Tab-separated table of C-alpha atoms in Angstrom:
chain	number	residue	atom	x	y	z
A	1	ASP	CA	17.418	-0.580	-11.982
A	2	ALA	CA	13.957	-2.092	-12.495
A	3	GLY	CA	10.821	-1.856	-10.123
A	4	VAL	CA	8.890	-4.460	-8.567
A	5	ILE	CA	7.439	-6.196	-11.361
A	6	GLN	CA	4.059	-7.780	-11.702
A	7	SER	CA	2.272	-9.847	-14.139
A	8	PRO	CA	-0.508	-10.077	-16.015
A	9	ARG	CA	-1.521	-6.222	-15.450
A	10	HIS	CA	-4.817	-7.047	-15.810
A	11	GLU	CA	-7.077	-10.775	-15.892
A	12	VAL	CA	-10.446	-11.432	-16.881
A	13	THR	CA	-11.277	-15.241	-15.889
A	14	GLU	CA	-14.377	-17.081	-14.985
A	15	MET	CA	-15.736	-18.029	-11.629
A	16	GLY	CA	-14.422	-21.600	-10.799
A	17	GLN	CA	-11.150	-21.167	-12.638
A	18	GLU	CA	-7.342	-21.013	-11.135
A	19	VAL	CA	-6.020	-17.639	-11.287
A	20	THR	CA	-2.150	-17.260	-10.488
A	21	LEU	CA	-0.584	-13.752	-10.247
A	22	ARG	CA	3.132	-13.350	-10.343
A	23	CYS	CA	5.638	-11.054	-8.967
A	24	LYS	CA	9.689	-10.385	-9.395
A	25	PRO	CA	10.588	-7.994	-6.508
A	26	ILE	CA	13.708	-5.600	-6.571
A	27	SER	CA	16.604	-7.484	-6.445
A	28	GLY	CA	18.570	-7.257	-3.229
A	29	HIS	CA	15.356	-7.211	-1.045
A	30	ASP	CA	14.536	-9.045	1.858
A	31	TYR	CA	10.776	-8.912	2.033
A	32	LEU	CA	8.050	-9.331	-0.214
A	33	PHE	CA	4.311	-8.172	0.580
A	34	TRP	CA	1.134	-9.382	-0.910
A	35	TYR	CA	-1.992	-6.722	-0.787
A	36	ARG	CA	-5.409	-6.412	-2.134
A	37	GLN	CA	-6.870	-3.552	-3.209
A	38	THR	CA	-10.823	-2.891	-3.159
A	39	MET	CA	-13.077	0.369	-2.859
A	40	MET	CA	-15.090	-1.212	0.017
A	41	ARG	CA	-12.029	-2.335	2.336
A	42	GLY	CA	-9.036	-0.696	0.976
A	43	LEU	CA	-5.651	-2.320	0.681
A	44	GLU	CA	-5.214	-5.539	2.826
A	45	LEU	CA	-2.190	-6.959	3.882
A	46	LEU	CA	-2.114	-10.641	2.494
A	47	ILE	CA	0.607	-12.468	3.473
A	48	TYR	CA	4.683	-11.682	3.800
A	49	PHE	CA	7.781	-13.143	2.935
A	50	ASN	CA	11.116	-12.570	4.704
A	51	ASN	CA	13.794	-14.191	2.497
A	52	ASN	CA	11.466	-16.182	0.848
A	53	VAL	CA	9.667	-17.802	4.013
A	54	PRO	CA	5.890	-16.769	4.803
A	55	ILE	CA	6.026	-14.412	7.761
A	56	ASP	CA	2.424	-13.930	8.184
A	57	ASP	CA	-0.238	-15.341	6.402
A	58	SER	CA	-3.357	-14.069	8.771
A	59	GLY	CA	-4.573	-11.600	5.957
A	60	MET	CA	-5.100	-14.599	3.137
A	61	PRO	CA	-9.267	-14.635	3.263
A	62	GLU	CA	-8.808	-18.417	3.170
A	63	ASP	CA	-8.256	-21.310	2.215
A	64	ARG	CA	-8.818	-20.693	-1.602
A	65	PHE	CA	-5.770	-18.366	-1.055
A	66	SER	CA	-2.077	-19.640	-1.370
A	67	ALA	CA	1.158	-17.917	-1.777
A	68	LYS	CA	4.457	-18.873	-2.535
A	69	MET	CA	8.188	-17.704	-3.105
A	70	PRO	CA	10.757	-20.238	-4.379
A	71	ASN	CA	13.489	-18.250	-5.151
A	72	ALA	CA	14.429	-14.403	-4.111
A	73	SER	CA	13.484	-13.401	-7.453
A	74	PHE	CA	9.857	-14.671	-7.691
A	75	SER	CA	6.831	-15.035	-6.015
A	76	THR	CA	3.108	-16.183	-7.021
A	77	LEU	CA	-0.312	-15.371	-5.604
A	78	LYS	CA	-2.851	-18.507	-6.217
A	79	ILE	CA	-6.637	-18.069	-6.185
A	80	GLN	CA	-8.611	-21.803	-6.867
A	81	PRO	CA	-11.003	-21.668	-7.077
A	82	SER	CA	-11.727	-18.287	-8.089
A	83	GLU	CA	-15.378	-16.174	-6.912
A	84	PRO	CA	-16.797	-13.092	-8.460
A	85	ARG	CA	-15.885	-11.730	-4.793
A	86	ASP	CA	-12.088	-12.162	-5.157
A	87	SER	CA	-11.978	-9.386	-7.642
A	88	ALA	CA	-9.691	-6.374	-6.915
A	89	VAL	CA	-6.287	-5.127	-8.035
A	90	TYR	CA	-3.358	-7.140	-6.270
A	91	PHE	CA	-0.249	-5.679	-5.612
A	92	CYS	CA	3.019	-6.863	-4.551
A	93	ALA	CA	5.407	-5.092	-2.990
A	94	SER	CA	8.990	-5.438	-1.464
A	95	SER	CA	11.686	-4.132	0.866
A	96	PHE	CA	14.702	-4.034	2.152
A	97	VAL	CA	14.948	-5.925	5.905
A	98	ALA	CA	16.633	-2.851	7.119
A	99	SER	CA	14.328	-0.392	9.569
A	100	GLU	CA	12.616	2.283	8.530
A	101	GLN	CA	13.039	1.203	4.429
A	102	PRO	CA	10.113	1.767	2.209
A	103	GLN	CA	7.977	-0.633	0.332
A	104	HIS	CA	8.448	-0.300	-3.374
A	105	PHE	CA	4.773	-0.917	-5.299
A	106	GLY	CA	4.293	-3.018	-8.373
A	107	ASP	CA	1.789	-1.894	-10.747
A	108	GLY	CA	-0.732	-4.316	-9.928
A	109	THR	CA	-2.606	-7.072	-11.491
A	110	ARG	CA	-6.584	-6.065	-12.350
A	111	LEU	CA	-8.070	-8.860	-11.544
A	112	SER	CA	-11.702	-9.491	-12.889
A	113	ILE	CA	-13.535	-12.551	-11.876
A	114	LEU	CA	-16.879	-13.167	-13.864
B	1	SER	CA	-9.171	-3.794	9.604
B	2	GLN	CA	-7.973	-0.397	9.127
B	3	GLN	CA	-5.551	1.189	11.685
B	4	GLY	CA	-5.305	4.918	9.824
B	5	GLU	CA	-7.958	6.550	8.695
B	6	GLU	CA	-7.587	9.862	5.932
B	7	ASP	CA	-9.725	12.571	6.398
B	8	PRO	CA	-11.062	14.132	3.912
B	9	GLN	CA	-11.873	10.792	1.977
B	10	ALA	CA	-12.153	13.281	-1.119
B	11	LEU	CA	-10.687	16.672	-1.642
B	12	SER	CA	-10.718	18.961	-4.756
B	13	ILE	CA	-8.912	22.174	-4.765
B	14	GLN	CA	-7.174	24.714	-7.651
B	15	GLU	CA	-3.610	24.697	-8.892
B	16	GLY	CA	-1.663	26.611	-6.452
B	17	GLU	CA	-3.721	26.541	-3.340
B	18	ASN	CA	-2.478	23.600	-0.449
B	19	ALA	CA	-3.942	20.542	0.194
B	20	THR	CA	-4.251	19.534	3.500
B	21	MET	CA	-4.529	15.444	4.437
B	22	ASN	CA	-5.206	14.209	7.634
B	23	CYS	CA	-4.835	10.505	9.089
B	24	SER	CA	-6.182	9.089	12.661
B	25	TYR	CA	-4.882	5.808	14.116
B	26	LYS	CA	-5.910	3.878	17.151
B	27	THR	CA	-3.053	1.956	18.419
B	28	SER	CA	0.607	3.113	19.594
B	29	ILE	CA	2.767	3.616	16.649
B	30	ASN	CA	6.655	3.279	15.626
B	31	ASN	CA	6.611	5.354	12.913
B	32	LEU	CA	3.531	6.823	10.402
B	33	GLN	CA	4.078	6.874	6.815
B	34	TRP	CA	2.519	8.843	3.774
B	35	TYR	CA	1.980	7.035	0.480
B	36	ARG	CA	1.082	8.429	-3.033
B	37	GLN	CA	-1.141	6.435	-5.658
B	38	ASN	CA	-2.082	7.680	-9.044
B	39	SER	CA	-4.244	6.229	-11.080
B	40	GLY	CA	-4.066	2.655	-11.921
B	41	ARG	CA	-0.420	2.470	-10.713
B	42	GLY	CA	1.106	1.264	-7.433
B	43	LEU	CA	1.682	3.152	-4.200
B	44	VAL	CA	4.635	5.454	-4.282
B	45	HIS	CA	6.620	5.876	-0.460
B	46	LEU	CA	6.718	9.835	0.281
B	47	ILE	CA	7.590	10.510	3.712
B	48	LEU	CA	8.232	8.428	6.906
B	49	ILE	CA	8.150	10.316	10.348
B	50	ARG	CA	8.758	8.592	13.769
B	51	SER	CA	6.709	8.565	16.851
B	52	ASN	CA	9.621	10.771	18.479
B	53	GLU	CA	9.327	13.601	15.963
B	54	ARG	CA	6.449	16.122	15.716
B	55	GLU	CA	7.640	17.689	12.055
B	56	LYS	CA	9.293	16.664	8.941
B	57	HIS	CA	9.539	18.339	5.824
B	58	SER	CA	10.449	17.173	2.132
B	59	GLY	CA	10.194	19.472	-0.936
B	60	ARG	CA	6.512	20.879	-0.893
B	61	LEU	CA	5.259	18.051	1.684
B	62	ARG	CA	5.342	18.836	5.107
B	63	VAL	CA	4.140	16.205	7.808
B	64	THR	CA	3.243	16.663	11.585
B	65	LEU	CA	2.665	13.872	13.995
B	66	ASP	CA	0.875	14.189	17.262
B	67	THR	CA	0.792	10.946	19.071
B	68	SER	CA	-1.218	12.327	21.911
B	69	LYS	CA	-3.541	12.638	19.516
B	70	LYS	CA	-3.139	9.578	17.349
B	71	SER	CA	-3.131	11.917	14.527
B	72	SER	CA	-0.832	12.968	11.680
B	73	SER	CA	-1.595	15.524	8.795
B	74	LEU	CA	0.180	15.928	5.500
B	75	LEU	CA	0.183	19.242	3.859
B	76	ILE	CA	1.212	19.515	0.259
B	77	THR	CA	2.249	23.392	-0.664
B	78	ALA	CA	1.588	25.447	-3.727
B	79	SER	CA	-0.191	22.160	-5.318
B	80	ARG	CA	-0.229	21.137	-9.140
B	81	ALA	CA	-1.990	18.975	-11.162
B	82	ALA	CA	0.389	16.492	-11.574
B	83	ASP	CA	-0.150	15.876	-7.776
B	84	THR	CA	-3.477	14.668	-8.606
B	85	ALA	CA	-3.632	11.349	-6.943
B	86	SER	CA	-4.898	9.341	-3.676
B	87	TYR	CA	-2.871	9.882	-0.799
B	88	PHE	CA	-2.531	7.139	2.044
B	89	CYS	CA	-1.377	6.903	5.952
B	90	ALA	CA	0.224	4.045	6.744
B	91	THR	CA	1.520	2.949	10.462
B	92	ALA	CA	3.773	0.471	11.730
B	93	ASP	CA	3.183	-0.767	15.043
B	94	GLY	CA	5.344	-3.710	15.530
B	95	GLY	CA	7.851	-4.596	13.329
B	96	TYR	CA	8.591	-2.027	10.836
B	97	GLN	CA	8.086	-4.225	7.803
B	98	LYS	CA	4.172	-4.966	8.797
B	99	VAL	CA	2.103	-1.604	8.192
B	100	THR	CA	-1.720	-0.928	7.975
B	101	PHE	CA	-2.740	1.143	5.415
B	102	GLY	CA	-5.905	3.917	5.845
B	103	ILE	CA	-8.913	4.521	3.158
B	104	GLY	CA	-7.063	7.062	1.463
B	105	THR	CA	-7.731	11.159	0.637
B	106	LYS	CA	-8.492	11.211	-3.163
B	107	LEU	CA	-6.869	14.607	-4.015
B	108	GLN	CA	-8.004	16.525	-7.163
B	109	VAL	CA	-5.755	19.533	-8.358
B	110	ILE	CA	-7.783	21.655	-10.797
B	111	PRO	CA	-5.334	23.142	-13.381
């Protein structure tokens, strides 16, 4: 069974540009999570969805960040406009709804904003 | 904010030795999990211990939990070069799905 798939794996763009990160969760999983990982702040939860509905977006840093999940097999995280401080590795993870099921992570998108 | 804090932040050992990593947290929890992250990859779940459990084993891994001290430890016995990775503890204090990760311990196992 395929794991969580993220694209692109690497993205380099200039400040002010729009960035869209994509995620395909594991089929059948009910939860989807977006995380950001930096050396300074570690792994931060940005937002998570249950059955395609956003449940908690309190970790989204500011209005420049938005996330959608139009269906059970696809989610996007968008940054518009991007800034150099947004440079980080962004991870998507998914899990079953049953309690104590582990989260399965994709291999991340390494984002560099110049 | 980070709930779990791992200690040490970095650890270097020889192959065959045991590696112990510690995690401390601040609030009451339902369970605590450990994850591994290889360089350039996503996190992989290793083991979960519930708040009413004190010790759990999985292969060469042993996890302990002391809720009175709000701490957990991960022991990797007979380490291998392939164990080189960062290890994170994660705590769930409410709904299981929303977990908070620590900063991680970077383990290097020297062949």
